[in-house]
Coordinates of C-alpha atoms in Angstrom, one line a residue:
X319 CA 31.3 -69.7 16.7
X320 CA 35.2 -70.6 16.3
X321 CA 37.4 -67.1 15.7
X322 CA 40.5 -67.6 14.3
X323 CA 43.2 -64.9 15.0
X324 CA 41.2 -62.6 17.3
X325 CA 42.3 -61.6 20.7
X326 CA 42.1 -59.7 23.8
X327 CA 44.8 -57.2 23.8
X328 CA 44.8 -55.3 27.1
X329 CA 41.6 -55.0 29.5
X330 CA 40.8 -52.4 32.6
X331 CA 38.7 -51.6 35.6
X332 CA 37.4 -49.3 37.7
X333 CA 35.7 -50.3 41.5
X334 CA 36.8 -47.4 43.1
X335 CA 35.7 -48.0 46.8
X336 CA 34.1 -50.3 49.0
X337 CA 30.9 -50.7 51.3
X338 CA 31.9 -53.3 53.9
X339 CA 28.6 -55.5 54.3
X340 CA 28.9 -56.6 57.6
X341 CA 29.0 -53.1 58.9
X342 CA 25.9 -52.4 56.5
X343 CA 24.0 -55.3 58.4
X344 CA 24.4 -53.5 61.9
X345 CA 23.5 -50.6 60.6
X346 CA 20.2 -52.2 59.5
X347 CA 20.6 -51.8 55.7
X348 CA 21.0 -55.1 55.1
X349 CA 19.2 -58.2 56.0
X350 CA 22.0 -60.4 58.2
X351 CA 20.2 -64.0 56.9
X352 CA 20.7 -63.0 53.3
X353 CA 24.3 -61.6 54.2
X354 CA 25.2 -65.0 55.1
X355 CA 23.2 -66.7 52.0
X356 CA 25.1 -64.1 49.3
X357 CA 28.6 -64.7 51.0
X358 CA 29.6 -60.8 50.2
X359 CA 32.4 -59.3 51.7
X360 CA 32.1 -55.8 50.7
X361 CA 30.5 -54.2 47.6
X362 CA 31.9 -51.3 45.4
X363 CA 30.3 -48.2 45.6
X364 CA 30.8 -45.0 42.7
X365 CA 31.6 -41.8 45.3
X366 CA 31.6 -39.5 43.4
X367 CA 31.9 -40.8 40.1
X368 CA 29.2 -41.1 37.7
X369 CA 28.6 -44.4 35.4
X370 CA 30.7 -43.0 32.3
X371 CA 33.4 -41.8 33.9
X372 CA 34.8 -45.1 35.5
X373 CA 34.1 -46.6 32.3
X374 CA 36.6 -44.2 30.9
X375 CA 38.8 -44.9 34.2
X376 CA 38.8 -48.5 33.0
X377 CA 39.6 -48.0 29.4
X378 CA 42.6 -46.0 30.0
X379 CA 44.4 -48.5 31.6
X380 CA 42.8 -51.3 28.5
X381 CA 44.2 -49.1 26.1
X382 CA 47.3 -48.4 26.7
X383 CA 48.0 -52.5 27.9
X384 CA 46.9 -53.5 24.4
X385 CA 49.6 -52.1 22.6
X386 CA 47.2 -49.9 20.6
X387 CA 46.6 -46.0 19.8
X388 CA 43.0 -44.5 19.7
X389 CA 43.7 -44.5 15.9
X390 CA 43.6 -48.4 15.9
X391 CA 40.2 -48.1 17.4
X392 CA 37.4 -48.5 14.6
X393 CA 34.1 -49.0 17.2
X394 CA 33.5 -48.2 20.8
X395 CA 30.8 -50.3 22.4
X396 CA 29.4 -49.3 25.9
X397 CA 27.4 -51.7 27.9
X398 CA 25.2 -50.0 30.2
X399 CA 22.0 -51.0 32.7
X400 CA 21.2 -47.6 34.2
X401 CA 21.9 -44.0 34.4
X402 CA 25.2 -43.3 32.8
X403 CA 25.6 -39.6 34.4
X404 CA 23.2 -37.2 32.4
X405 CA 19.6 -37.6 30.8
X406 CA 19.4 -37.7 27.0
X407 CA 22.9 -37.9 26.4
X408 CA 25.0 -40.9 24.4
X409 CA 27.4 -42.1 27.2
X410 CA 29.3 -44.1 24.4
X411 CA 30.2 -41.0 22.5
X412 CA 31.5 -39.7 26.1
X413 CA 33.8 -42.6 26.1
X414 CA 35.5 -42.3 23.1
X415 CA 35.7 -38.5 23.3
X416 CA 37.5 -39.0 26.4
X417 CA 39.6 -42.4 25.8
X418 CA 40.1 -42.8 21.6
X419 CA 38.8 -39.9 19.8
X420 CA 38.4 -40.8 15.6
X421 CA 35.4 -40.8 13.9
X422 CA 34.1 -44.6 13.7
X423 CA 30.9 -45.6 15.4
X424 CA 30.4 -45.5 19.5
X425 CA 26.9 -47.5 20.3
X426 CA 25.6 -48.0 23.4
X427 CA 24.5 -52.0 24.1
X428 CA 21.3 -52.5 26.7
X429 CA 21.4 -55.5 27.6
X430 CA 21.2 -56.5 31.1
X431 CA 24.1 -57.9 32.4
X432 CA 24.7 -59.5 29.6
X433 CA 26.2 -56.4 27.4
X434 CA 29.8 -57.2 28.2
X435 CA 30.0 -60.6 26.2
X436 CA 27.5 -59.5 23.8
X437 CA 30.1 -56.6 23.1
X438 CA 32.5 -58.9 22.7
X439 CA 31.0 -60.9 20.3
X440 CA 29.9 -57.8 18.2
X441 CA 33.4 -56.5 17.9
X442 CA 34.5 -59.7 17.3
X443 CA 32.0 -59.9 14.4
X444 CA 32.4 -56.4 13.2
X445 CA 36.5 -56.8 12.9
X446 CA 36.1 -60.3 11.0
X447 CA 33.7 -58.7 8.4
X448 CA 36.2 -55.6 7.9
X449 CA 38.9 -57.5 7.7
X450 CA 41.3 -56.4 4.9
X451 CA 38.7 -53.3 4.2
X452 CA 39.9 -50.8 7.3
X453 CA 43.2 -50.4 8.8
X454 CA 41.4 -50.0 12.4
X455 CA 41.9 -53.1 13.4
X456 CA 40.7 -53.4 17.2
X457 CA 37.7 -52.4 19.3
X458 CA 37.3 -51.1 22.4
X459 CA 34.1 -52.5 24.3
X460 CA 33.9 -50.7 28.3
X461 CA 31.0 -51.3 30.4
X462 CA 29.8 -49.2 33.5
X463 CA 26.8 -48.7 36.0
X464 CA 26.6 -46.8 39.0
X465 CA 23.3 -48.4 41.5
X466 CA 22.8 -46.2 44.3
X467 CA 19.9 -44.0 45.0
X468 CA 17.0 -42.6 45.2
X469 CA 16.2 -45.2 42.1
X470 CA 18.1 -48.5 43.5
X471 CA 18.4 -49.4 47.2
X472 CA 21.2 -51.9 46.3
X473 CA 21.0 -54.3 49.2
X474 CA 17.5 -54.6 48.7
X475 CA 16.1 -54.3 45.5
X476 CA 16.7 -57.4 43.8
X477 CA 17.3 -60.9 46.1
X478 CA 20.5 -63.5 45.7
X479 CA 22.6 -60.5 44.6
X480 CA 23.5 -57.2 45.9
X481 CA 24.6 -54.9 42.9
X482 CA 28.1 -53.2 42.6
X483 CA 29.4 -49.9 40.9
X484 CA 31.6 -50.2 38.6
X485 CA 33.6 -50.1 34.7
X486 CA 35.4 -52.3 33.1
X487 CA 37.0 -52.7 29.4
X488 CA 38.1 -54.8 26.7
X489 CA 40.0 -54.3 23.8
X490 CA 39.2 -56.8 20.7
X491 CA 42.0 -56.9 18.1
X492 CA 42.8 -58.6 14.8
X493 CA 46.7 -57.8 15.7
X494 CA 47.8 -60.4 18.6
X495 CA 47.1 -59.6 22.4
X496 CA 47.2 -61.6 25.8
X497 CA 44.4 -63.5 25.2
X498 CA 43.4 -65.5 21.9
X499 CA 39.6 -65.8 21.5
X500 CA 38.8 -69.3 20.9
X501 CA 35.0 -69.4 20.4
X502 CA 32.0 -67.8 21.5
X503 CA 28.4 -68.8 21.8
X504 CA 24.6 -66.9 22.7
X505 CA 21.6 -67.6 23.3
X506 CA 18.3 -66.5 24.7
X507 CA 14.8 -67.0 26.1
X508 CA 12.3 -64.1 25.2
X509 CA 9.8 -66.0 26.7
X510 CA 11.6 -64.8 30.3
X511 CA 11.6 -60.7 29.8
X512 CA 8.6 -61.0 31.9
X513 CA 10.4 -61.5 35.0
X514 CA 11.6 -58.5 35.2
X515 CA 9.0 -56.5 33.7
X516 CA 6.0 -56.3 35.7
X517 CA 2.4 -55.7 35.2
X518 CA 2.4 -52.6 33.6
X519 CA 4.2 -49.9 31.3
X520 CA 4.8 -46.6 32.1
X521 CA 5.0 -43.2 30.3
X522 CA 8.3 -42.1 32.2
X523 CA 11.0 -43.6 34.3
X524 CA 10.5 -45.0 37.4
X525 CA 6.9 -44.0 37.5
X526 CA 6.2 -46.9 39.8
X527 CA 8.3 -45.7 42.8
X528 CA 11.5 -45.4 44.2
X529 CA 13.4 -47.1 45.3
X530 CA 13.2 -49.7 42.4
X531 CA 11.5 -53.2 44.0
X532 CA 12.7 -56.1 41.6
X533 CA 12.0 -58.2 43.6
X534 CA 8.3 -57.9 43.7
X535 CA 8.1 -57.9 39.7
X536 CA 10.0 -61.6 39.9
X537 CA 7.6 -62.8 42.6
X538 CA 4.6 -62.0 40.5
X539 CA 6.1 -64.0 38.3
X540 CA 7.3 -66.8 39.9
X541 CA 3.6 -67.1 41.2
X542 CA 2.7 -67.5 37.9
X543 CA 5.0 -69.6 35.9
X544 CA 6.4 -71.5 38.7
X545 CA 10.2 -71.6 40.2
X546 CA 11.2 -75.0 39.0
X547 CA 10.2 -74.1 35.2
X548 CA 11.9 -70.9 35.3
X549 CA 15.2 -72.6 36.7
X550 CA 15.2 -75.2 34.4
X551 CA 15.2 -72.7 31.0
X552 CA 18.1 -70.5 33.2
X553 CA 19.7 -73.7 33.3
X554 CA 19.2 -74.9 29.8
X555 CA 20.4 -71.3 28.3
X556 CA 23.4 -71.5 30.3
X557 CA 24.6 -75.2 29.2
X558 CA 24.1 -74.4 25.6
X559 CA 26.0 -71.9 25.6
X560 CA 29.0 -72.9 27.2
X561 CA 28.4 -76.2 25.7
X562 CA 28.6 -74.9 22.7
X563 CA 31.7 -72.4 22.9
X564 CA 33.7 -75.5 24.5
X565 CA 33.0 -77.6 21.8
X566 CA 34.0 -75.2 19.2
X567 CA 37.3 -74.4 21.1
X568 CA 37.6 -77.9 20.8
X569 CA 37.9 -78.5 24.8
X570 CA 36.4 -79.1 27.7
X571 CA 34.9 -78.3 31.2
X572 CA 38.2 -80.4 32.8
X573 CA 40.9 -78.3 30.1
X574 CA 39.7 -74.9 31.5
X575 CA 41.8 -73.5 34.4
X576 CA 39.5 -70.2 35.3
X577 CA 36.0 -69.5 35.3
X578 CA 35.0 -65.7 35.3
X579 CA 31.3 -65.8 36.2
X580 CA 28.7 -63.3 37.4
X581 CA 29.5 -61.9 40.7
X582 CA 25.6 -62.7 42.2
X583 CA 25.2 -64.1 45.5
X584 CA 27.4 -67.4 46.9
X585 CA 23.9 -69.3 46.8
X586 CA 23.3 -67.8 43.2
X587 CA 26.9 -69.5 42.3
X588 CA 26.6 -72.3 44.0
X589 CA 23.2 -73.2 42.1
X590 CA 23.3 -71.7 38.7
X591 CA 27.8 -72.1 38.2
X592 CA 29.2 -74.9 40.3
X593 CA 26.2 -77.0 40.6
X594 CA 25.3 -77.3 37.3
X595 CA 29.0 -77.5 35.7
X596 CA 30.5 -79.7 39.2
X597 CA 33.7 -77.3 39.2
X598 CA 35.1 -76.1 42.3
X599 CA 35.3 -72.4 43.6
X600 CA 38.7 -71.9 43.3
X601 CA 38.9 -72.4 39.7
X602 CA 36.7 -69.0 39.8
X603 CA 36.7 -65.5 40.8
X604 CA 34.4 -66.0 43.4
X605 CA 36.5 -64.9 45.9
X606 CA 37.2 -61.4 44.2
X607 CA 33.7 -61.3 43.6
X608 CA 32.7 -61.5 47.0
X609 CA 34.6 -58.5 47.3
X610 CA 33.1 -56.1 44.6
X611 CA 29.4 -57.3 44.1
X612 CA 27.1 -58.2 40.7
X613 CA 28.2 -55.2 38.9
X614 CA 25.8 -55.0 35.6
X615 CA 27.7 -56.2 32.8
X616 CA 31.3 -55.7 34.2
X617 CA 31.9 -58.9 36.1
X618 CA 33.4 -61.0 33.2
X619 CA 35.8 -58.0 32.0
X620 CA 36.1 -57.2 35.6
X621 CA 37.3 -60.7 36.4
X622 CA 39.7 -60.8 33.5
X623 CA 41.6 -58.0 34.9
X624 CA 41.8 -59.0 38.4
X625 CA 43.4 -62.8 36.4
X626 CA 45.6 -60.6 34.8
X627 CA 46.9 -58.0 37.4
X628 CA 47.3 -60.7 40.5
X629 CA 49.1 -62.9 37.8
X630 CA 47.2 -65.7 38.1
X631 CA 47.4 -66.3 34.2
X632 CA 49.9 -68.7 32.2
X633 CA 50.5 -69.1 29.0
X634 CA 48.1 -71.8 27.6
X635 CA 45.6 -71.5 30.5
X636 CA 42.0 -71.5 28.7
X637 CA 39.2 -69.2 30.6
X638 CA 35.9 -69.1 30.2
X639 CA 33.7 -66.2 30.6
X640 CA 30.1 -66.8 31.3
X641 CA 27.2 -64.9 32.2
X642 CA 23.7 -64.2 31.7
X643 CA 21.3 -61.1 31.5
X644 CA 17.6 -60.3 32.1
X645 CA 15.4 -60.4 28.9
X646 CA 16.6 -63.4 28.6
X647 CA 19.9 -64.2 27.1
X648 CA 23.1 -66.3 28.0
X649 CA 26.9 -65.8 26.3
X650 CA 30.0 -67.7 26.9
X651 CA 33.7 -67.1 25.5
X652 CA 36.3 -69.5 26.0
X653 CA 39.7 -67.8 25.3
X654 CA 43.4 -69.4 25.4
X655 CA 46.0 -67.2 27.6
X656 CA 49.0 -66.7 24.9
X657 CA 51.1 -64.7 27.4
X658 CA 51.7 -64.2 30.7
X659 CA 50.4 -59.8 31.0
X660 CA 52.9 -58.1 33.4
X661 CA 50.2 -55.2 34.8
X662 CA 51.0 -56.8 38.5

Protein backbone atom coordinates (compact mmCIF):
# COMPACT_ATOMS: atom_id res chain seq x y z
CA UNK A 1 0.00 0.00 0.00
CA UNK A 2 1.55 3.58 -1.19
CA UNK A 3 0.51 6.61 1.50
CA UNK A 4 0.70 9.78 0.16
CA UNK A 5 1.27 12.59 2.80
CA UNK A 6 1.51 10.54 5.93
CA UNK A 7 4.40 10.72 8.36
CA UNK A 8 6.10 10.01 11.40
CA UNK A 9 6.21 13.06 13.52
CA UNK A 10 8.20 12.46 16.62
CA UNK A 11 8.87 8.82 18.16
CA UNK A 12 10.06 7.68 21.98
CA UNK A 13 11.51 5.02 24.22
CA UNK A 14 11.83 3.70 27.26
CA UNK A 15 14.78 0.69 28.19
CA UNK A 16 15.36 1.78 31.40
CA UNK A 17 18.25 -0.52 32.66
CA UNK A 18 20.36 -3.18 31.69
CA UNK A 19 21.28 -6.93 32.61
CA UNK A 20 24.80 -7.48 31.34
CA UNK A 21 24.81 -11.12 29.76
CA UNK A 22 28.10 -12.18 30.26
CA UNK A 23 27.80 -11.64 33.96
CA UNK A 24 24.32 -13.60 33.72
CA UNK A 25 26.29 -16.63 32.14
CA UNK A 26 28.69 -16.95 35.23
CA UNK A 27 26.11 -16.72 37.37
CA UNK A 28 24.60 -19.72 35.63
CA UNK A 29 21.35 -18.06 34.23
CA UNK A 30 22.35 -18.33 31.03
CA UNK A 31 23.64 -20.98 28.77
CA UNK A 32 27.42 -19.58 27.62
CA UNK A 33 27.02 -21.62 23.88
CA UNK A 34 23.79 -19.78 23.17
CA UNK A 35 25.42 -16.39 24.58
CA UNK A 36 27.85 -16.63 21.93
CA UNK A 37 25.17 -17.87 19.10
CA UNK A 38 22.62 -14.74 20.10
CA UNK A 39 25.63 -12.17 20.07
CA UNK A 40 23.80 -10.08 23.11
CA UNK A 41 25.52 -7.67 25.02
CA UNK A 42 23.25 -6.80 27.69
CA UNK A 43 19.36 -6.94 27.75
CA UNK A 44 16.97 -4.30 29.26
CA UNK A 45 15.26 -5.10 32.30
CA UNK A 46 11.75 -3.02 33.77
CA UNK A 47 12.97 -2.43 37.68
CA UNK A 48 10.50 -1.29 38.89
CA UNK A 49 8.38 -0.27 36.27
CA UNK A 50 5.47 -2.07 35.06
CA UNK A 51 4.62 -2.62 31.16
CA UNK A 52 2.28 0.62 30.90
CA UNK A 53 4.21 2.89 32.44
CA UNK A 54 7.40 2.90 30.15
CA UNK A 55 5.01 2.97 27.43
CA UNK A 56 3.86 6.26 28.73
CA UNK A 57 7.73 7.07 29.47
CA UNK A 58 8.10 6.59 25.74
CA UNK A 59 5.24 8.58 24.57
CA UNK A 60 6.10 11.64 26.42
CA UNK A 61 9.10 12.23 24.76
CA UNK A 62 7.01 11.14 21.00
CA UNK A 63 4.67 13.65 21.69
CA UNK A 64 6.06 16.44 22.41
CA UNK A 65 9.02 15.79 19.32
CA UNK A 66 6.05 15.60 16.94
CA UNK A 67 5.02 19.07 17.18
CA UNK A 68 1.52 17.96 18.40
CA UNK A 69 -0.87 18.51 21.57
CA UNK A 70 -2.94 15.63 23.07
CA UNK A 71 -5.86 17.45 21.29
CA UNK A 72 -4.29 16.47 17.83
CA UNK A 73 -4.51 12.96 19.00
CA UNK A 74 -7.80 11.14 17.58
CA UNK A 75 -6.64 7.19 18.51
CA UNK A 76 -4.23 5.69 20.83
CA UNK A 77 -3.06 2.22 19.85
CA UNK A 78 -1.15 0.00 22.46
CA UNK A 79 0.75 -3.02 21.39
CA UNK A 80 1.21 -5.38 24.03
CA UNK A 81 2.44 -9.30 24.48
CA UNK A 82 2.05 -9.75 28.24
CA UNK A 83 0.99 -8.41 31.52
CA UNK A 84 0.67 -4.66 31.18
CA UNK A 85 0.73 -3.97 35.21
CA UNK A 86 -2.81 -4.99 36.52
CA UNK A 87 -5.42 -7.83 35.70
CA UNK A 88 -8.60 -6.89 33.90
CA UNK A 89 -7.71 -3.58 33.19
CA UNK A 90 -7.32 -1.62 29.59
CA UNK A 91 -3.64 -0.62 29.57
CA UNK A 92 -4.38 1.61 26.37
CA UNK A 93 -6.89 3.67 28.22
CA UNK A 94 -3.87 4.09 30.96
CA UNK A 95 -1.82 5.55 28.21
CA UNK A 96 -3.82 8.07 27.00
CA UNK A 97 -5.07 9.11 30.44
CA UNK A 98 -1.59 9.60 31.30
CA UNK A 99 0.05 11.02 27.83
CA UNK A 100 -3.10 12.73 25.60
CA UNK A 101 -6.25 12.71 27.45
CA UNK A 102 -9.57 13.46 24.83
CA UNK A 103 -12.21 11.27 24.22
CA UNK A 104 -11.28 9.25 20.81
CA UNK A 105 -10.69 5.58 20.90
CA UNK A 106 -7.54 3.81 22.86
CA UNK A 107 -7.45 -0.12 21.64
CA UNK A 108 -5.15 -2.42 22.76
CA UNK A 109 -3.45 -4.50 19.57
CA UNK A 110 -2.28 -8.46 20.53
CA UNK A 111 -0.33 -9.29 18.16
CA UNK A 112 2.93 -10.81 18.94
CA UNK A 113 5.70 -8.86 18.11
CA UNK A 114 4.20 -7.81 15.28
CA UNK A 115 1.77 -5.06 17.00
CA UNK A 116 4.11 -2.17 16.40
CA UNK A 117 3.90 -2.12 12.47
CA UNK A 118 0.41 -3.40 12.57
CA UNK A 119 -0.28 -0.14 14.67
CA UNK A 120 1.21 1.69 12.26
CA UNK A 121 -0.59 0.62 9.46
CA UNK A 122 -3.97 0.97 11.37
CA UNK A 123 -3.45 4.61 12.18
CA UNK A 124 -2.24 5.07 8.94
CA UNK A 125 -5.50 3.61 7.62
CA UNK A 126 -7.72 5.22 10.20
CA UNK A 127 -6.28 8.96 9.40
CA UNK A 128 -6.61 8.46 5.52
CA UNK A 129 -10.29 7.37 5.88
CA UNK A 130 -11.03 10.57 8.31
CA UNK A 131 -9.41 12.67 6.30
CA UNK A 132 -11.24 16.00 5.91
CA UNK A 133 -14.06 14.59 8.53
CA UNK A 134 -11.98 15.27 12.05
CA UNK A 135 -9.68 17.87 12.87
CA UNK A 136 -7.51 15.22 14.96
CA UNK A 137 -5.20 14.64 12.65
CA UNK A 138 -2.40 12.22 14.12
CA UNK A 139 -2.16 9.04 16.14
CA UNK A 140 -0.28 7.95 18.76
CA UNK A 141 0.64 4.14 18.60
CA UNK A 142 3.15 3.10 21.98
CA UNK A 143 4.05 -0.43 22.55
CA UNK A 144 5.32 -1.99 25.92
CA UNK A 145 6.05 -5.45 27.71
CA UNK A 146 7.80 -6.17 30.79
CA UNK A 147 9.20 -10.33 30.68
CA UNK A 148 10.46 -11.14 33.94
CA UNK A 149 9.14 -13.63 36.39
CA UNK A 150 7.64 -16.00 37.90
CA UNK A 151 5.69 -16.31 34.29
CA UNK A 152 8.90 -15.76 31.85
CA UNK A 153 12.53 -16.87 32.68
CA UNK A 154 13.79 -14.58 29.88
CA UNK A 155 17.08 -16.17 29.05
CA UNK A 156 15.43 -19.38 28.82
CA UNK A 157 12.09 -19.58 27.71
CA UNK A 158 12.14 -19.19 24.15
CA UNK A 159 15.69 -20.20 21.98
CA UNK A 160 17.59 -17.70 19.29
CA UNK A 161 16.27 -14.69 21.35
CA UNK A 162 16.42 -13.49 24.84
CA UNK A 163 13.45 -11.02 25.48
CA UNK A 164 13.82 -7.34 26.60
CA UNK A 165 11.67 -4.87 28.65
CA UNK A 166 10.70 -2.16 27.17
CA UNK A 167 8.19 0.94 25.42
CA UNK A 168 8.41 2.60 22.63
CA UNK A 169 6.10 5.09 20.52
CA UNK A 170 5.11 6.57 17.34
CA UNK A 171 3.23 9.34 16.33
CA UNK A 172 1.26 8.95 12.81
CA UNK A 173 0.22 12.41 11.37
CA UNK A 174 -1.50 13.76 8.28
CA UNK A 175 0.45 17.26 9.19
CA UNK A 176 4.25 16.71 8.03
CA UNK A 177 6.91 15.12 10.58
CA UNK A 178 10.48 13.68 10.30
CA UNK A 179 9.69 10.88 8.53
CA UNK A 180 7.38 10.52 5.30
CA UNK A 181 5.70 7.01 5.09
CA UNK A 182 6.20 5.71 1.79
CA UNK A 183 4.37 2.34 1.69
CA UNK A 184 3.56 -0.44 3.81
CA UNK A 185 2.78 -4.02 3.32
CA UNK A 186 1.35 -7.35 5.65
CA UNK A 187 0.98 -10.48 5.49
CA UNK A 188 0.46 -13.69 7.34
CA UNK A 189 0.44 -17.54 7.77
CA UNK A 190 -2.38 -18.87 10.07
CA UNK A 191 -1.40 -22.08 9.24
CA UNK A 192 1.86 -21.29 11.77
CA UNK A 193 -0.18 -20.19 15.21
CA UNK A 194 0.55 -23.75 16.08
CA UNK A 195 4.06 -23.11 16.88
CA UNK A 196 3.44 -21.36 19.60
CA UNK A 197 0.39 -22.81 20.89
CA UNK A 198 0.88 -26.25 22.12
CA UNK A 199 -1.22 -29.22 22.67
CA UNK A 200 -3.73 -28.02 24.76
CA UNK A 201 -6.03 -25.07 25.97
CA UNK A 202 -6.40 -23.94 29.27
CA UNK A 203 -9.17 -22.47 31.45
CA UNK A 204 -6.78 -19.75 33.06
CA UNK A 205 -3.44 -18.32 32.46
CA UNK A 206 -0.42 -20.08 32.68
CA UNK A 207 -2.12 -23.20 33.85
CA UNK A 208 0.67 -25.20 32.32
CA UNK A 209 3.49 -23.99 34.63
CA UNK A 210 5.78 -21.43 35.30
CA UNK A 211 8.06 -20.36 34.13
CA UNK A 212 6.58 -20.20 30.59
CA UNK A 213 8.63 -23.06 28.28
CA UNK A 214 8.30 -21.84 24.61
CA UNK A 215 10.52 -23.61 23.63
CA UNK A 216 9.06 -27.03 24.18
CA UNK A 217 5.67 -25.90 22.40
CA UNK A 218 8.01 -25.05 19.11
CA UNK A 219 9.75 -28.45 19.32
CA UNK A 220 6.60 -30.31 19.33
CA UNK A 221 6.07 -28.67 16.48
CA UNK A 222 8.99 -28.69 14.64
CA UNK A 223 8.83 -32.62 15.20
CA UNK A 224 5.86 -32.54 13.39
CA UNK A 225 5.85 -30.26 10.47
CA UNK A 226 9.50 -30.23 9.91
CA UNK A 227 12.26 -27.30 10.30
CA UNK A 228 13.01 -26.73 6.64
CA UNK A 229 9.15 -26.22 5.79
CA UNK A 230 8.58 -24.01 8.57
CA UNK A 231 11.69 -21.81 7.51
CA UNK A 232 10.83 -21.65 4.12
CA UNK A 233 6.98 -20.00 4.87
CA UNK A 234 9.01 -17.51 7.60
CA UNK A 235 11.02 -16.77 4.68
CA UNK A 236 8.34 -16.39 2.06
CA UNK A 237 6.16 -14.05 4.56
CA UNK A 238 9.03 -11.98 5.02
CA UNK A 239 9.99 -11.33 1.20
CA UNK A 240 6.49 -10.51 0.29
CA UNK A 241 6.28 -8.19 2.42
CA UNK A 242 9.10 -6.15 2.04
CA UNK A 243 8.96 -6.92 -1.55
CA UNK A 244 6.02 -5.48 -1.74
CA UNK A 245 6.41 -2.20 0.37
CA UNK A 246 9.75 -1.50 -1.83
CA UNK A 247 8.00 -1.78 -4.82
CA UNK A 248 5.35 0.49 -3.94
CA UNK A 249 7.84 3.06 -2.55
CA UNK A 250 9.15 2.69 -5.85
CA UNK A 251 12.84 1.57 -4.59
CA UNK A 252 14.88 -0.90 -3.66
CA UNK A 253 16.93 -3.16 -1.32
CA UNK A 254 20.30 -1.10 -2.66
CA UNK A 255 18.32 2.68 -2.23
CA UNK A 256 17.64 1.88 1.55
CA UNK A 257 20.31 3.25 3.88
CA UNK A 258 18.88 1.63 7.38
CA UNK A 259 17.30 -1.48 8.30
CA UNK A 260 15.39 -1.51 11.72
CA UNK A 261 14.76 -5.28 12.29
CA UNK A 262 13.76 -7.47 15.27
CA UNK A 263 16.30 -7.46 17.92
CA UNK A 264 16.38 -11.66 18.14
CA UNK A 265 19.52 -13.43 18.41
CA UNK A 266 22.79 -12.54 15.96
CA UNK A 267 22.13 -16.16 14.46
CA UNK A 268 18.33 -15.32 14.19
CA UNK A 269 19.60 -12.08 12.02
CA UNK A 270 22.02 -13.50 10.29
CA UNK A 271 19.47 -16.26 8.91
CA UNK A 272 16.09 -14.74 8.63
CA UNK A 273 17.57 -10.58 7.81
CA UNK A 274 20.98 -10.50 6.19
CA UNK A 275 20.88 -13.85 4.59
CA UNK A 276 17.90 -13.77 2.96
CA UNK A 277 18.10 -9.84 1.84
CA UNK A 278 22.43 -10.13 1.30
CA UNK A 279 22.70 -6.63 3.28
CA UNK A 280 25.32 -6.04 5.66
CA UNK A 281 25.03 -5.43 9.50
CA UNK A 282 25.90 -2.04 9.60
CA UNK A 283 23.20 -0.87 7.53
CA UNK A 284 21.14 -2.14 10.67
CA UNK A 285 20.50 -1.69 14.23
CA UNK A 286 22.04 -4.71 15.19
CA UNK A 287 24.43 -3.35 17.12
CA UNK A 288 22.02 -1.33 19.43
CA UNK A 289 20.04 -4.39 19.43
CA UNK A 290 22.59 -6.42 20.88
CA UNK A 291 22.37 -4.05 23.60
CA UNK A 292 18.65 -4.00 24.62
CA UNK A 293 17.27 -7.55 23.56
CA UNK A 294 13.86 -8.74 21.37
CA UNK A 295 11.61 -6.57 23.18
CA UNK A 296 7.90 -7.65 21.97
CA UNK A 297 6.79 -5.29 19.52
CA UNK A 298 9.10 -2.31 20.35
CA UNK A 299 12.21 -3.13 18.33
CA UNK A 300 11.13 -1.27 15.10
CA UNK A 301 9.89 2.01 17.04
CA UNK A 302 12.71 1.35 19.32
CA UNK A 303 15.17 1.36 16.53
CA UNK A 304 13.77 4.51 14.94
CA UNK A 305 14.54 6.41 17.92
CA UNK A 306 17.94 5.28 18.60
CA UNK A 307 18.40 6.48 14.30
CA UNK A 308 17.03 9.54 15.37
CA UNK A 309 18.66 10.52 18.80
CA UNK A 310 22.49 9.30 17.75
CA UNK A 311 21.76 11.29 14.38
CA UNK A 312 22.40 8.86 12.22
CA UNK A 313 19.47 10.10 9.89
CA UNK A 314 19.73 12.47 6.72
CA UNK A 315 17.44 13.92 4.84
CA UNK A 316 16.42 11.62 1.99
CA UNK A 317 17.78 8.45 3.70
CA UNK A 318 14.88 5.71 3.18
CA UNK A 319 14.46 3.07 6.21
CA UNK A 320 12.79 0.11 6.30
CA UNK A 321 11.15 -1.40 9.24
CA UNK A 322 10.58 -5.04 9.30
CA UNK A 323 9.44 -7.55 11.53
CA UNK A 324 7.40 -10.47 12.12
CA UNK A 325 5.11 -11.88 14.99
CA UNK A 326 3.82 -15.31 16.24
CA UNK A 327 0.39 -16.33 14.78
CA UNK A 328 1.85 -15.80 11.95
CA UNK A 329 2.14 -12.50 10.31
CA UNK A 330 5.00 -10.32 8.67
CA UNK A 331 4.79 -6.20 8.09
CA UNK A 332 7.21 -3.97 6.46
CA UNK A 333 7.29 0.06 6.17
CA UNK A 334 9.56 1.74 4.08
CA UNK A 335 9.70 5.52 5.10
CA UNK A 336 11.77 8.52 3.45
CA UNK A 337 13.80 10.65 6.21
CA UNK A 338 12.48 14.42 5.29
CA UNK A 339 14.60 16.04 8.07
CA UNK A 340 17.36 15.63 9.94
CA UNK A 341 15.41 15.39 14.07
CA UNK A 342 17.68 17.26 16.46
CA UNK A 343 16.70 15.04 19.89
CA UNK A 344 20.65 14.20 20.10
Amino acid sequence: MRWNDMYIAGTGSCFPKRDDCAQAVTEGRYDALEHERNGYRSISVGGDLCAADMAVAAARPALARSRHTGEDIGLVLHATVHHQGQDHWTPASYVQHQVTGGRGPAVEIKQGSNGGLAGLDLALSHLSARNGQDIRDAVLVTTADKFCPPVYDRYNSDKWMVLGDGGSAAVVSRRGGFARVLATAADSDPDLEEMYRGEKFTDAPFSTGLPLDLRERKREYMDRIGLPEVALRCTAGLQNVVKGALEDAGTDLDGIARFVFPNVGKSLVQWDYLDTFGIEEERTTWQWGSGIGHAGAGDQFGGLTHLAETGALRAGDKVVLAGSGIGFSWACAVLEITERPGWG
